[in-house]
PDB file of C-alpha atoms in Angstrom:
ATOM      1  CA  MET A   1     -65.007   1.377   3.929  1.00  0.00           C
ATOM      2  CA  LYS A   2     -66.185  -0.341   0.731  1.00  0.00           C
ATOM      3  CA  LEU A   3     -64.119   2.045  -1.391  1.00  0.00           C
ATOM      4  CA  LEU A   4     -61.067   1.367   0.764  1.00  0.00           C
ATOM      5  CA  SER A   5     -61.583  -2.396   0.449  1.00  0.00           C
ATOM      6  CA  ARG A   6     -61.880  -2.118  -3.328  1.00  0.00           C
ATOM      7  CA  PHE A   7     -58.768   0.055  -3.492  1.00  0.00           C
ATOM      8  CA  LEU A   8     -56.764  -2.438  -1.439  1.00  0.00           C
ATOM      9  CA  LEU A   9     -58.024  -5.288  -3.620  1.00  0.00           C
ATOM     10  CA  ILE A  10     -56.939  -3.432  -6.759  1.00  0.00           C
ATOM     11  CA  LEU A  11     -53.494  -2.797  -5.286  1.00  0.00           C
ATOM     12  CA  LEU A  12     -53.172  -6.465  -4.337  1.00  0.00           C
ATOM     13  CA  THR A  13     -54.159  -7.551  -7.851  1.00  0.00           C
ATOM     14  CA  ILE A  14     -51.694  -5.146  -9.480  1.00  0.00           C
ATOM     15  CA  PHE A  15     -48.905  -6.355  -7.193  1.00  0.00           C
ATOM     16  CA  THR A  16     -49.657  -9.988  -7.938  1.00  0.00           C
ATOM     17  CA  LEU A  17     -49.745  -9.428 -11.684  1.00  0.00           C
ATOM     18  CA  ALA A  18     -46.549  -7.422 -11.506  1.00  0.00           C
ATOM     19  CA  CYS A  19     -44.720 -10.252  -9.786  1.00  0.00           C
ATOM     20  CA  GLY A  20     -45.903 -12.951 -12.151  1.00  0.00           C
ATOM     21  CA  GLY A  21     -46.378 -10.891 -15.259  1.00  0.00           C
ATOM     22  CA  ARG A  22     -42.949  -9.304 -15.493  1.00  0.00           C
ATOM     23  CA  LEU A  23     -41.653  -9.466 -19.018  1.00  0.00           C
ATOM     24  CA  ILE A  24     -38.211 -10.905 -19.621  1.00  0.00           C
ATOM     25  CA  SER A  25     -36.750 -12.427 -22.741  1.00  0.00           C
ATOM     26  CA  LYS A  26     -36.753 -16.165 -23.321  1.00  0.00           C
ATOM     27  CA  GLU A  27     -32.965 -16.041 -23.137  1.00  0.00           C
ATOM     28  CA  GLU A  28     -33.058 -14.392 -19.711  1.00  0.00           C
ATOM     29  CA  ALA A  29     -35.654 -16.899 -18.514  1.00  0.00           C
ATOM     30  CA  LYS A  30     -33.414 -19.753 -19.634  1.00  0.00           C
ATOM     31  CA  LYS A  31     -30.440 -18.154 -17.881  1.00  0.00           C
ATOM     32  CA  ASN A  32     -32.447 -17.931 -14.657  1.00  0.00           C
ATOM     33  CA  ALA A  33     -33.605 -21.513 -15.111  1.00  0.00           C
ATOM     34  CA  LEU A  34     -30.047 -22.786 -15.459  1.00  0.00           C
ATOM     35  CA  ILE A  35     -29.109 -21.018 -12.228  1.00  0.00           C
ATOM     36  CA  ILE A  36     -31.932 -22.878 -10.471  1.00  0.00           C
ATOM     37  CA  THR A  37     -30.719 -26.234 -11.789  1.00  0.00           C
ATOM     38  CA  GLU A  38     -27.281 -25.474 -10.383  1.00  0.00           C
ATOM     39  CA  LYS A  39     -28.570 -24.465  -6.948  1.00  0.00           C
ATOM     40  CA  LEU A  40     -30.972 -27.388  -6.567  1.00  0.00           C
ATOM     41  CA  ASN A  41     -30.441 -31.115  -6.965  1.00  0.00           C
ATOM     42  CA  ALA A  42     -32.230 -34.393  -6.307  1.00  0.00           C
ATOM     43  CA  ASP A  43     -31.277 -34.172  -2.623  1.00  0.00           C
ATOM     44  CA  ASN A  44     -32.061 -30.623  -1.524  1.00  0.00           C
ATOM     45  CA  ILE A  45     -35.057 -30.139  -3.805  1.00  0.00           C
ATOM     46  CA  ASN A  46     -37.096 -32.307  -1.434  1.00  0.00           C
ATOM     47  CA  THR A  47     -37.800 -29.112   0.530  1.00  0.00           C
ATOM     48  CA  PHE A  48     -40.312 -28.098  -2.132  1.00  0.00           C
ATOM     49  CA  ARG A  49     -42.195 -31.371  -1.898  1.00  0.00           C
ATOM     50  CA  LYS A  50     -43.089 -30.167   1.597  1.00  0.00           C
ATOM     51  CA  TRP A  51     -43.299 -26.407   1.069  1.00  0.00           C
ATOM     52  CA  ASN A  52     -45.164 -24.616  -1.733  1.00  0.00           C
ATOM     53  CA  PHE A  53     -45.038 -20.880  -2.340  1.00  0.00           C
ATOM     54  CA  ARG A  54     -46.860 -18.087  -4.125  1.00  0.00           C
ATOM     55  CA  TYR A  55     -47.488 -14.340  -3.997  1.00  0.00           C
ATOM     56  CA  ARG A  56     -50.887 -12.989  -3.028  1.00  0.00           C
ATOM     57  CA  GLY A  57     -50.138  -9.490  -1.873  1.00  0.00           C
ATOM     58  CA  GLY A  58     -47.167 -10.971  -0.048  1.00  0.00           C
ATOM     59  CA  GLU A  59     -45.466 -14.302   0.480  1.00  0.00           C
ATOM     60  CA  ILE A  60     -47.676 -17.281   1.264  1.00  0.00           C
ATOM     61  CA  TRP A  61     -45.915 -20.471   2.309  1.00  0.00           C
ATOM     62  CA  THR A  62     -47.863 -23.711   2.484  1.00  0.00           C
ATOM     63  CA  LYS A  63     -46.604 -26.756   4.344  1.00  0.00           C
ATOM     64  CA  LYS A  64     -47.955 -30.009   2.946  1.00  0.00           C
ATOM     65  CA  VAL A  65     -47.839 -33.733   3.530  1.00  0.00           C
ATOM     66  CA  ASP A  66     -48.531 -35.411   0.216  1.00  0.00           C
ATOM     67  CA  ASP A  67     -51.387 -33.207  -1.052  1.00  0.00           C
ATOM     68  CA  SER A  68     -52.836 -32.373   2.360  1.00  0.00           C
ATOM     69  CA  ILE A  69     -52.275 -28.809   3.559  1.00  0.00           C
ATOM     70  CA  ILE A  70     -50.886 -28.748   7.092  1.00  0.00           C
ATOM     71  CA  PHE A  71     -50.964 -24.970   7.325  1.00  0.00           C
ATOM     72  CA  ASN A  72     -50.686 -21.759   5.314  1.00  0.00           C
ATOM     73  CA  CYS A  73     -48.563 -18.906   6.570  1.00  0.00           C
ATOM     74  CA  TYR A  74     -48.483 -15.311   5.300  1.00  0.00           C
ATOM     75  CA  TYR A  75     -44.958 -13.891   5.647  1.00  0.00           C
ATOM     76  CA  ARG A  76     -43.858 -10.264   5.519  1.00  0.00           C
ATOM     77  CA  LYS A  77     -40.744  -8.278   6.511  1.00  0.00           C
ATOM     78  CA  GLU A  78     -41.160  -4.544   6.930  1.00  0.00           C
ATOM     79  CA  ASN A  79     -38.733  -2.153   8.603  1.00  0.00           C
ATOM     80  CA  ASP A  80     -37.831  -3.703  11.974  1.00  0.00           C
ATOM     81  CA  THR A  81     -40.668  -6.236  12.082  1.00  0.00           C
ATOM     82  CA  THR A  82     -41.106  -9.730  10.660  1.00  0.00           C
ATOM     83  CA  SER A  83     -44.709 -10.937  10.585  1.00  0.00           C
ATOM     84  CA  LEU A  84     -46.362 -14.322  10.274  1.00  0.00           C
ATOM     85  CA  VAL A  85     -50.143 -14.463   9.858  1.00  0.00           C
ATOM     86  CA  VAL A  86     -51.979 -17.744  10.365  1.00  0.00           C
ATOM     87  CA  SER A  87     -55.716 -18.448  10.270  1.00  0.00           C
ATOM     88  CA  ASN A  88     -57.414 -20.069  13.247  1.00  0.00           C
ATOM     89  CA  ARG A  89     -58.029 -23.322  11.348  1.00  0.00           C
ATOM     90  CA  TYR A  90     -54.288 -23.892  10.969  1.00  0.00           C
ATOM     91  CA  LEU A  91     -53.310 -22.608  14.394  1.00  0.00           C
ATOM     92  CA  ILE A  92     -55.061 -25.567  16.027  1.00  0.00           C
ATOM     93  CA  SER A  93     -53.243 -28.049  13.802  1.00  0.00           C
ATOM     94  CA  LYS A  94     -50.979 -30.440  15.694  1.00  0.00           C
ATOM     95  CA  GLU A  95     -48.375 -29.822  12.989  1.00  0.00           C
ATOM     96  CA  PHE A  96     -48.247 -26.075  13.626  1.00  0.00           C
ATOM     97  CA  PRO A  97     -45.343 -25.564  16.065  1.00  0.00           C
ATOM     98  CA  CYS A  98     -47.042 -22.926  18.251  1.00  0.00           C
ATOM     99  CA  SER A  99     -46.568 -23.525  21.986  1.00  0.00           C
ATOM    100  CA  ILE A 100     -48.860 -20.861  23.420  1.00  0.00           C
ATOM    101  CA  GLU A 101     -52.567 -21.437  24.026  1.00  0.00           C
ATOM    102  CA  VAL A 102     -55.124 -19.164  22.377  1.00  0.00           C
ATOM    103  CA  ASP A 103     -58.873 -19.340  21.981  1.00  0.00           C
ATOM    104  CA  THR A 104     -59.243 -19.945  18.257  1.00  0.00           C
ATOM    105  CA  SER A 105     -63.041 -19.699  18.408  1.00  0.00           C
ATOM    106  CA  LEU A 106     -62.987 -15.932  18.933  1.00  0.00           C
ATOM    107  CA  PHE A 107     -60.875 -14.744  16.012  1.00  0.00           C
ATOM    108  CA  GLY A 108     -60.251 -15.599  12.389  1.00  0.00           C
ATOM    109  CA  ALA A 109     -56.504 -15.008  12.187  1.00  0.00           C
ATOM    110  CA  TYR A 110     -53.470 -14.478  14.377  1.00  0.00           C
ATOM    111  CA  THR A 111     -50.431 -12.308  13.701  1.00  0.00           C
ATOM    112  CA  PHE A 112     -47.021 -13.091  15.178  1.00  0.00           C
ATOM    113  CA  ASN A 113     -44.719 -10.061  15.031  1.00  0.00           C
ATOM    114  CA  LYS A 114     -41.010 -10.431  15.706  1.00  0.00           C
ATOM    115  CA  LEU A 115     -39.001  -7.273  16.361  1.00  0.00           C
ATOM    116  CA  ASN A 116     -35.299  -6.807  15.712  1.00  0.00           C
ATOM    117  CA  ASN A 117     -34.606  -7.269  19.422  1.00  0.00           C
ATOM    118  CA  GLY A 118     -36.022 -10.790  19.141  1.00  0.00           C
ATOM    119  CA  THR A 119     -39.199 -10.252  21.151  1.00  0.00           C
ATOM    120  CA  ILE A 120     -42.552 -11.415  19.826  1.00  0.00           C
ATOM    121  CA  THR A 121     -46.040  -9.975  20.091  1.00  0.00           C
ATOM    122  CA  VAL A 122     -49.158 -11.930  19.184  1.00  0.00           C
ATOM    123  CA  LYS A 123     -52.310 -10.221  17.953  1.00  0.00           C
ATOM    124  CA  ALA A 124     -55.688 -11.678  17.078  1.00  0.00           C
ATOM    125  CA  THR A 125     -57.316 -10.186  13.994  1.00  0.00           C
ATOM    126  CA  LEU A 126     -60.451 -10.399  11.882  1.00  0.00           C
ATOM    127  CA  ASN A 127     -63.007 -10.487  14.678  1.00  0.00           C
ATOM    128  CA  ASN A 128     -66.597  -9.414  14.106  1.00  0.00           C
ATOM    129  CA  LYS A 129     -65.652  -5.786  14.823  1.00  0.00           C
ATOM    130  CA  GLY A 130     -62.672  -5.769  12.484  1.00  0.00           C
ATOM    131  CA  ARG A 131     -60.244  -4.854  15.239  1.00  0.00           C
ATOM    132  CA  ASP A 132     -56.922  -6.270  16.366  1.00  0.00           C
ATOM    133  CA  THR A 133     -56.586  -7.564  19.899  1.00  0.00           C
ATOM    134  CA  LEU A 134     -53.207  -7.794  21.604  1.00  0.00           C
ATOM    135  CA  LEU A 135     -52.861 -11.212  23.235  1.00  0.00           C
ATOM    136  CA  PHE A 136     -49.181 -11.456  24.181  1.00  0.00           C
ATOM    137  CA  GLN A 137     -46.115  -9.253  24.088  1.00  0.00           C
ATOM    138  CA  ASN A 138     -42.403  -9.380  24.956  1.00  0.00           C
ATOM    139  CA  LEU A 139     -42.278 -13.144  24.401  1.00  0.00           C
ATOM    140  CA  LYS A 140     -39.147 -15.044  23.436  1.00  0.00           C
ATOM    141  CA  VAL A 141     -39.047 -17.189  20.301  1.00  0.00           C
ATOM    142  CA  GLU A 142     -38.666 -20.341  22.397  1.00  0.00           C
ATOM    143  CA  ASP A 143     -41.814 -19.388  24.329  1.00  0.00           C
ATOM    144  CA  VAL A 144     -43.849 -19.317  21.132  1.00  0.00           C
ATOM    145  CA  PHE A 145     -42.200 -21.962  18.933  1.00  0.00           C
ATOM    146  CA  LYS A 146     -40.573 -24.590  21.140  1.00  0.00           C
ATOM    147  CA  THR A 147     -40.233 -27.424  18.624  1.00  0.00           C
ATOM    148  CA  GLU A 148     -39.255 -25.355  15.574  1.00  0.00           C
ATOM    149  CA  ASP A 149     -38.502 -21.660  15.101  1.00  0.00           C
ATOM    150  CA  LEU A 150     -41.031 -20.877  12.389  1.00  0.00           C
ATOM    151  CA  PHE A 151     -39.582 -17.396  11.832  1.00  0.00           C
ATOM    152  CA  ARG A 152     -36.169 -18.872  11.056  1.00  0.00           C
ATOM    153  CA  LYS A 153     -37.671 -21.583   8.843  1.00  0.00           C
ATOM    154  CA  ILE A 154     -39.812 -19.261   6.717  1.00  0.00           C
ATOM    155  CA  ASP A 155     -37.023 -16.691   6.531  1.00  0.00           C
ATOM    156  CA  SER A 156     -34.630 -19.317   5.135  1.00  0.00           C
ATOM    157  CA  LEU A 157     -37.235 -20.412   2.588  1.00  0.00           C
ATOM    158  CA  SER A 158     -37.819 -16.803   1.558  1.00  0.00           C
ATOM    159  CA  LYS A 159     -34.114 -16.181   1.048  1.00  0.00           C
ATOM    160  CA  LEU A 160     -33.814 -19.351  -1.052  1.00  0.00           C
ATOM    161  CA  LYS A 161     -36.799 -18.249  -3.120  1.00  0.00           C
ATOM    162  CA  ASP A 162     -35.094 -14.895  -3.726  1.00  0.00           C
ATOM    163  CA  GLU A 163     -31.926 -16.657  -4.863  1.00  0.00           C
ATOM    164  CA  LEU A 164     -33.961 -18.747  -7.294  1.00  0.00           C
ATOM    165  CA  LYS A 165     -35.812 -15.653  -8.585  1.00  0.00           C
ATOM    166  CA  VAL A 166     -39.201 -17.340  -8.758  1.00  0.00           C
ATOM    167  CA  TYR A 167     -42.616 -16.081  -7.721  1.00  0.00           C
ATOM    168  CA  ARG A 168     -44.420 -19.406  -7.400  1.00  0.00           C
ATOM    169  CA  ILE A 169     -43.540 -23.019  -6.546  1.00  0.00           C
ATOM    170  CA  ASP A 170     -46.087 -25.839  -6.908  1.00  0.00           C
ATOM    171  CA  TYR A 171     -46.055 -29.537  -6.113  1.00  0.00           C
ATOM    172  CA  LEU A 172     -49.085 -31.831  -6.380  1.00  0.00           C
ATOM    173  CA  LYS A 173     -48.242 -35.437  -5.660  1.00  0.00           C
ATOM    174  CA  ARG A 174     -51.455 -36.694  -7.229  1.00  0.00           C
ATOM    175  CA  ASN A 175     -50.222 -35.416 -10.618  1.00  0.00           C
ATOM    176  CA  GLY A 176     -46.842 -37.099 -10.266  1.00  0.00           C
ATOM    177  CA  ASP A 177     -43.403 -36.476  -8.830  1.00  0.00           C
ATOM    178  CA  PHE A 178     -42.602 -33.118 -10.411  1.00  0.00           C
ATOM    179  CA  ILE A 179     -42.188 -29.584  -9.070  1.00  0.00           C
ATOM    180  CA  ASP A 180     -43.010 -26.413 -11.018  1.00  0.00           C
ATOM    181  CA  PHE A 181     -40.930 -23.258 -10.540  1.00  0.00           C
ATOM    182  CA  TYR A 182     -42.545 -20.185 -12.090  1.00  0.00           C
ATOM    183  CA  ILE A 183     -39.864 -17.809 -13.347  1.00  0.00           C
ATOM    184  CA  THR A 184     -42.636 -15.732 -14.916  1.00  0.00           C
ATOM    185  CA  ALA A 185     -46.270 -16.512 -15.670  1.00  0.00           C
ATOM    186  CA  ARG A 186     -45.104 -17.720 -19.097  1.00  0.00           C
ATOM    187  CA  ASP A 187     -41.858 -19.457 -18.195  1.00  0.00           C
ATOM    188  CA  ILE A 188     -42.141 -22.588 -16.061  1.00  0.00           C
ATOM    189  CA  LEU A 189     -39.176 -24.700 -15.038  1.00  0.00           C
ATOM    190  CA  THR A 190     -40.087 -28.218 -13.938  1.00  0.00           C
ATOM    191  CA  PHE A 191     -38.057 -30.732 -11.976  1.00  0.00           C
ATOM    192  CA  ILE A 192     -39.271 -34.201 -12.981  1.00  0.00           C
ATOM    193  CA  GLY A 193     -38.265 -36.598 -10.238  1.00  0.00           C
ATOM    194  CA  ASP A 194     -39.826 -39.752 -11.647  1.00  0.00           C
ATOM    195  CA  GLU A 195     -41.625 -39.957 -15.005  1.00  0.00           C
ATOM    196  CA  SER A 196     -43.269 -43.262 -14.057  1.00  0.00           C
ATOM    197  CA  THR A 197     -45.409 -41.431 -11.466  1.00  0.00           C
ATOM    198  CA  LEU A 198     -47.005 -38.978 -13.925  1.00  0.00           C
ATOM    199  CA  LYS A 199     -50.816 -39.088 -13.930  1.00  0.00           C
ATOM    200  CA  PRO A 200     -52.100 -39.202 -16.617  1.00  0.00           C
ATOM    201  CA  LYS A 201     -48.664 -40.075 -17.926  1.00  0.00           C
ATOM    202  CA  GLN A 202     -49.042 -39.439 -21.650  1.00  0.00           C
ATOM    203  CA  ILE A 203     -50.751 -36.091 -21.179  1.00  0.00           C
ATOM    204  CA  TRP A 204     -47.932 -34.837 -18.981  1.00  0.00           C
ATOM    205  CA  LEU A 205     -45.275 -36.229 -21.300  1.00  0.00           C
ATOM    206  CA  ASP A 206     -46.928 -34.397 -24.199  1.00  0.00           C
ATOM    207  CA  ASN A 207     -47.042 -31.260 -22.067  1.00  0.00           C
ATOM    208  CA  PHE A 208     -43.359 -31.441 -21.202  1.00  0.00           C
ATOM    209  CA  ALA A 209     -42.531 -32.230 -24.843  1.00  0.00           C
ATOM    210  CA  GLU A 210     -43.524 -28.645 -25.645  1.00  0.00           C
ATOM    211  CA  GLY A 211     -40.558 -27.529 -23.570  1.00  0.00           C
ATOM    212  CA  THR A 212     -36.833 -28.213 -23.588  1.00  0.00           C
ATOM    213  CA  GLU A 213     -34.702 -30.363 -21.309  1.00  0.00           C
ATOM    214  CA  ILE A 214     -32.035 -27.912 -20.148  1.00  0.00           C
ATOM    215  CA  ALA A 215     -30.447 -30.331 -17.659  1.00  0.00           C
ATOM    216  CA  PRO A 216     -31.082 -33.920 -16.536  1.00  0.00           C
ATOM    217  CA  LYS A 217     -34.592 -34.050 -14.986  1.00  0.00           C
ATOM    218  CA  TRP A 218     -35.177 -30.338 -15.722  1.00  0.00           C
ATOM    219  CA  ASN A 219     -37.699 -29.128 -18.323  1.00  0.00           C
ATOM    220  CA  LEU A 220     -38.266 -25.488 -19.318  1.00  0.00           C
ATOM    221  CA  ARG A 221     -41.505 -24.453 -21.007  1.00  0.00           C
ATOM    222  CA  HIS A 222     -42.399 -21.068 -22.470  1.00  0.00           C
ATOM    223  CA  PHE A 223     -46.036 -20.213 -23.129  1.00  0.00           C
ATOM    224  CA  ASP A 224     -47.208 -17.483 -25.459  1.00  0.00           C
ATOM    225  CA  GLU A 225     -50.143 -15.353 -24.344  1.00  0.00           C
ATOM    226  CA  ASP A 226     -52.678 -17.317 -26.402  1.00  0.00           C
ATOM    227  CA  GLN A 227     -51.543 -20.555 -24.712  1.00  0.00           C
ATOM    228  CA  LEU A 228     -52.310 -19.342 -21.196  1.00  0.00           C
ATOM    229  CA  ASP A 229     -55.578 -20.281 -19.536  1.00  0.00           C
TER     230      ASP A 229
END
């Protein structure tokens, strides 16, 4: 079991590095960055003040209010199944749109599987025996998510992310009103909504000065290997 766990961890690490560490030329990175500036603007970019994204063996979407995490959601599409995995701590959040009642004290995580026919099964995972437990099956989307179809929401975010060709999106309000889009681990495109909100202002201005303004409010920075933390 330990060998299997180590093997899976190695695979996850390789996958993560592959997504963020892909090598493209600076010219290609700039081309991708310009496409992002054309697809996003001051109006529709607000989505990423609420939703952050990164790869950790799959897609992880984080819904936030200011800098407070409302919930994290692991998203995966495989064959005829779309899966959302949520930990028990976020399932009990009033902001999580789940309408079914589950005992969150018994399990560490819950998996919502949606089949192509639209039906949903719910499994509890990560109990003390390491087994999955089937809780519900053959549910309709409206039975599970009455206020907001979380499958549809995350799917739309995932498709937009694919169009932007990024592997990570970060927004921290406490640092200022700017959003980082990681084209690669070395190429970061930043939307700067309001320079007056930068904290500490001069440090961030100096940081952005190392890059290039490729469009109004858009800054592209390239880091060589020795500049990375």
